[in-house]
Coordinates of C-alpha atoms in Angstrom, one line a residue:
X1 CA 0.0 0.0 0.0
X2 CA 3.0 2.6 1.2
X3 CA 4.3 1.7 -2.5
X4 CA 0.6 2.9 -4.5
X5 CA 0.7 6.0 -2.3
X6 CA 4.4 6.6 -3.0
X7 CA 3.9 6.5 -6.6
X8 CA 0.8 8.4 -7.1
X9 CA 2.8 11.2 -5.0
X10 CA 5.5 11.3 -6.9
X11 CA 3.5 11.8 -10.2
X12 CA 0.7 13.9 -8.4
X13 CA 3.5 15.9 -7.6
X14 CA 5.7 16.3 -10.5
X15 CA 2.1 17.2 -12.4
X16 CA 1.7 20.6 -9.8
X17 CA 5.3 21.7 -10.4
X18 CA 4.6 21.0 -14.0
X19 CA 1.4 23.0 -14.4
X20 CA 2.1 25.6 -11.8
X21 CA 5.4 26.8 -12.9
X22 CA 4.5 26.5 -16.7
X23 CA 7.3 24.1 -18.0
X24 CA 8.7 25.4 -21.1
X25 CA 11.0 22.3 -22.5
X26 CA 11.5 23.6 -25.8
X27 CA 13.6 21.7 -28.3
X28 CA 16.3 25.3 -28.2
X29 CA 16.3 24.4 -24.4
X30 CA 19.1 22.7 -23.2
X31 CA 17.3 20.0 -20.7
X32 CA 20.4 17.4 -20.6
X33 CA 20.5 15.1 -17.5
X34 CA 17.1 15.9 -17.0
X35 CA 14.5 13.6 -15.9
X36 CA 11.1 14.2 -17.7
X37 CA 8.2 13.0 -16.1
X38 CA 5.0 13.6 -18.8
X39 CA 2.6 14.8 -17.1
X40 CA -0.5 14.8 -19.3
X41 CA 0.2 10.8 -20.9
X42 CA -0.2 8.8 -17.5
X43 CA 3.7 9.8 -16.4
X44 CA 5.7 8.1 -19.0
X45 CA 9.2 9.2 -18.0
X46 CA 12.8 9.7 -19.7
X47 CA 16.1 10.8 -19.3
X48 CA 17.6 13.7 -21.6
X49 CA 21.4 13.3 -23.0
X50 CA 22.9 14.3 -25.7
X51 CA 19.9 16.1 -27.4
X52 CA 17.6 12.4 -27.0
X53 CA 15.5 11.4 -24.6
X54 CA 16.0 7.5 -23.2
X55 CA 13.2 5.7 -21.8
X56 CA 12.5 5.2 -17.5
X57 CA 9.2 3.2 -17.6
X58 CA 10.9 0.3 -15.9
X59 CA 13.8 -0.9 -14.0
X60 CA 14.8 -2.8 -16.7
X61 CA 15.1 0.6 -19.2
X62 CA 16.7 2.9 -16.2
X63 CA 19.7 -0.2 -16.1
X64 CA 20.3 -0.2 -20.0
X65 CA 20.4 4.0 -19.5
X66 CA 22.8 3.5 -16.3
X67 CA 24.8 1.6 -18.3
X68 CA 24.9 2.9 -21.8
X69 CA 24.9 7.0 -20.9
X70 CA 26.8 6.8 -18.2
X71 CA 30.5 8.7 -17.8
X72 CA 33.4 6.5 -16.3
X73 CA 35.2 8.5 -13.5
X74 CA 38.5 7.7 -11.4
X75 CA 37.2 6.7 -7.6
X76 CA 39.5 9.4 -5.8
X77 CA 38.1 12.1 -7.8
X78 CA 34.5 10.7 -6.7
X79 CA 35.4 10.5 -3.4
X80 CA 36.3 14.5 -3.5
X81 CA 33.4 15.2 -5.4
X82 CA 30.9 13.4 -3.1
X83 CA 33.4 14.9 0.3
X84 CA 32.5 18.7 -1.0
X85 CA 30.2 18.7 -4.0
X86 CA 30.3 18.3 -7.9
X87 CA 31.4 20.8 -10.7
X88 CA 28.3 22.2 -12.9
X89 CA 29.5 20.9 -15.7
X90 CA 28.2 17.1 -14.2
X91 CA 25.1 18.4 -13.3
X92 CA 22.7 15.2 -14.2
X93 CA 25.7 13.1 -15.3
X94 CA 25.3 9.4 -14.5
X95 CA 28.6 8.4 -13.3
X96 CA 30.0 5.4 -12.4
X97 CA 32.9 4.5 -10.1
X98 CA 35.9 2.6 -12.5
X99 CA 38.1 2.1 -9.7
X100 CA 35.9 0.7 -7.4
X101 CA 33.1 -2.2 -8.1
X102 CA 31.7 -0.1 -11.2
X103 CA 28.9 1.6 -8.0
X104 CA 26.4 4.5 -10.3
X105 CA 25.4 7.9 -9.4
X106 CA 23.2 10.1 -10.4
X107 CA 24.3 13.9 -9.9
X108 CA 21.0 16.7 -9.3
X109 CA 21.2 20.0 -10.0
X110 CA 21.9 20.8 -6.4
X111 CA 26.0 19.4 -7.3
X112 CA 25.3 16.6 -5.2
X113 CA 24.6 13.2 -6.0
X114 CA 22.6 10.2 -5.1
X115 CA 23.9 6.9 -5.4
X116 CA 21.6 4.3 -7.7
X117 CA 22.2 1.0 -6.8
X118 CA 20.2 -1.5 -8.1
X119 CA 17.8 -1.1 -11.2
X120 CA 15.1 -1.2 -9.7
X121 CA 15.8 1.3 -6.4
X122 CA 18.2 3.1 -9.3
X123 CA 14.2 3.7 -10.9
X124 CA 13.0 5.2 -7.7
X125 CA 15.9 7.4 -7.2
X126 CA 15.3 8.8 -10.8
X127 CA 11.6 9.0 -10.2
X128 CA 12.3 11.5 -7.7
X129 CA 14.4 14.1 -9.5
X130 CA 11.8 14.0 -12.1
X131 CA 10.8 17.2 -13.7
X132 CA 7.0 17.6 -15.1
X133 CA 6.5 18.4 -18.9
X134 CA 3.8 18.5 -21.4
X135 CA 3.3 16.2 -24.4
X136 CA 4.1 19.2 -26.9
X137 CA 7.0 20.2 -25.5
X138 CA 8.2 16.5 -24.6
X139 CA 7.6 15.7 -28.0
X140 CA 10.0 18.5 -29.5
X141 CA 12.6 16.0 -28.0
X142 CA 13.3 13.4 -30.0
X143 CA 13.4 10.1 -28.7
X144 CA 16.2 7.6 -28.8
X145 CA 16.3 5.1 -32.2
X146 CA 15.1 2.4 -29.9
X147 CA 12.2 3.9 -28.6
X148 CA 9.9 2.2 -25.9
X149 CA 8.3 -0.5 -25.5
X150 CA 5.8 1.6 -24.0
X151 CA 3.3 3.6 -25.9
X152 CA 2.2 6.4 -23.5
X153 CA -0.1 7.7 -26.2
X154 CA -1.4 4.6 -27.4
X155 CA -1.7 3.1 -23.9
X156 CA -0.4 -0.3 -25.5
X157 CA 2.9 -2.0 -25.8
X158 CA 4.7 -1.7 -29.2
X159 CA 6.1 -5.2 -29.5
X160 CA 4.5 -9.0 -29.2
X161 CA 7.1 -9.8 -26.2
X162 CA 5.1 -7.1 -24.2
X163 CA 1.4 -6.8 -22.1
X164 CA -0.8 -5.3 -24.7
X165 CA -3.0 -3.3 -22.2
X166 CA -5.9 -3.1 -24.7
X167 CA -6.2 0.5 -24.8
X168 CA -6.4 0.5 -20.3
X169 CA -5.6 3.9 -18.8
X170 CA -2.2 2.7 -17.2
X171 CA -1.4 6.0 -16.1
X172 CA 1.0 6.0 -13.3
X173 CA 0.8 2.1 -13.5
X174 CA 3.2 1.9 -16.1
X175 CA 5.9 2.1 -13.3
X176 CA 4.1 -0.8 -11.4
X177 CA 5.8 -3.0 -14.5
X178 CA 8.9 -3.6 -12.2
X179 CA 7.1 -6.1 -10.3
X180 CA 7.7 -8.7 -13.0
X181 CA 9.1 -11.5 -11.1
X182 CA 11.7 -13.9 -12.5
X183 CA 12.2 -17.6 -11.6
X184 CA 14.1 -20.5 -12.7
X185 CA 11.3 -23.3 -12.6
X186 CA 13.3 -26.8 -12.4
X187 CA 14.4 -27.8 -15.7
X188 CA 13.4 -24.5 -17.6
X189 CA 13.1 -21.4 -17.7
X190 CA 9.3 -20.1 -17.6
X191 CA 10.6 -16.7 -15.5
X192 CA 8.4 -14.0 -16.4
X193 CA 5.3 -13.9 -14.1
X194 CA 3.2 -11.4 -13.2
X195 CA -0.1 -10.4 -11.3
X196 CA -3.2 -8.0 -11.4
X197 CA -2.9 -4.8 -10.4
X198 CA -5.7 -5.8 -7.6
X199 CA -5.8 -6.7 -4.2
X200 CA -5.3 -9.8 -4.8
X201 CA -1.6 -8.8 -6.4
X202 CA -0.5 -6.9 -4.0
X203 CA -1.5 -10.0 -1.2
X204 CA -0.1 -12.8 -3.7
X205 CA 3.1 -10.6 -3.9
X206 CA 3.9 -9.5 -0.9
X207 CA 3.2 -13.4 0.2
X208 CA 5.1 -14.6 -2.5
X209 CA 8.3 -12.1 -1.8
X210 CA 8.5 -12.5 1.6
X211 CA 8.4 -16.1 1.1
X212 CA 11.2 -16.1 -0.9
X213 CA 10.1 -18.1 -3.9
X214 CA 10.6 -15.3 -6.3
X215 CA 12.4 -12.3 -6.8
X216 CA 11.7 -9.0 -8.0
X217 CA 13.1 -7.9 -11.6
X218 CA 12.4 -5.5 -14.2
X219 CA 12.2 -7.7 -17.0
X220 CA 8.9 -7.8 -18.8
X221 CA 10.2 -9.5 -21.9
X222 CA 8.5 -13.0 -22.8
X223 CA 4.8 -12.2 -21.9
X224 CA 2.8 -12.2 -24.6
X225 CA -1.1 -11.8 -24.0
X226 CA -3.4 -9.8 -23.4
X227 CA -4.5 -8.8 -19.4
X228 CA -5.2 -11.6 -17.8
X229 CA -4.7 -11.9 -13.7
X230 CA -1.1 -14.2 -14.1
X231 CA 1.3 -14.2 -17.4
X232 CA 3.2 -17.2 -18.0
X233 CA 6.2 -16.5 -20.5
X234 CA 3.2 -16.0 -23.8
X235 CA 0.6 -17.7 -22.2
X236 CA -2.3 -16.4 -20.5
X237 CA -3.0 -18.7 -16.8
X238 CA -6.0 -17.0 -15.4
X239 CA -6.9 -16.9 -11.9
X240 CA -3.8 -18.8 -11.1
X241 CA -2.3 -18.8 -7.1
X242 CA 0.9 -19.0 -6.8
X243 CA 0.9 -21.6 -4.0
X244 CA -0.9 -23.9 -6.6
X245 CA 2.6 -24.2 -8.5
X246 CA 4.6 -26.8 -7.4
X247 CA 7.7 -25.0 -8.0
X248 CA 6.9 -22.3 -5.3
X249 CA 6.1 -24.5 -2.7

């Protein structure tokens, strides 16, 4: 429940700063290291370098951005930034630590920076510094050759490996997508599973991870069908529990 109420904050709030102070991200404005957060398209949200704007919908996306726009940096001259604060010219650099165990920061507009961790708390950390914009002027910047797999205007996934939502107002649900949960199931690998945004997902969940059976993870690739309560790597399973699989027993 904390998590819902955490989420719809942070978009509830990036939408105010967005309407109130009249974003203007024009395509002349120079928005890179930004976090975008669109506030009129359910908060579909992205992060700005080098003109393009990369794709945060999941913790899968904000780990292929941590690792493909980020800037290598010696760890004593981290350690000296992060003692008495970064330069300007890193403002809303991704950096990560080559001389230590490869660890990722993110560096706000404030010249201080917040360490990412994993993808999926890496997400959360990014969700925070997000900055509210409107579909024309989000639009203005153009978005990486890879796109998304997520359509914010169409409400709908663009390719077969992903949910196709039927045309569902996600809104701030399309965040909720890190809670695919991966598993290695005996002697293959079914792995992608992943329950209704209902009650009955957040009990099954919060059973299931405190269990232990299965772990949280970004990825969303393998599912295949339409919504359905459970996914099943491309096949619909339909008011399945989770303690009826013999694996997660």
């Amino acid at each position: 429940m904390r998590t819902i109420i955490l989420r719809k904050y942070i978009y509830l709030l990036a939408s105010v700063f967005g309407i109130l102070f009249g974003i203007r991200a024009q395509a002349t404005e120079n928005l890179d290291g930004r976090v975008l957060l669109a506030v009129e398209s359910g908060g579909a949200m992205y992060y700005v370098n080098g003109g393009e704007r990369y794709c945060l919908q999941s913790p899968y996306e904000t780990f292929q951005v941590m690792r493909g726009q980020s800037l290598g940096i010696r760890h004593e001259e981290l350690s000296s930034y992060l003692e008495k604060g970064f330069p300007s010219r890193l403002d809303g650099r991704i950096l990560l630590d080559i001389g230590s165990h490869g660890e990722a920061y993110y560096v706000n507009m404030s010249h201080s920076a917040d360490y990412l961790g994993r993808p999926g708390s890496a997400f959360w950390v990014m969700a925070g510094k997000a900055l509210g914009i409107k579909d024309e002027h989000l639009e203005k910047i153009p978005l990486f050759r890879q796109g998304c797999a997520y359509d914010y205007r169409e409400k709908t996934f663009k390719t077969k490996k992903w949910i196709n939502w039927n045309g569902r107002i996600i809104g701030q649900m399309n965040s909720f997508l890190d809670y695919a949960v991966e598993r290695e199931l005996k002697d293959k690998k079914v792995s992608y599973f992943y329950f209704s945004l209902d009650n009955d997902y957040w009990k099954n969940r919060k059973k299931a991870v405190h269990e232990g059976r299965i772990r949280v993870s970004g990825y969303l690739s393998g599912m295949t069908c339409a919504y359905s309560n459970t996914y099943f790597k491309g096949e619909c399973v339909p008011e399945v529990d989770v303690r009826s699989i013999s694996a997660f027993r």
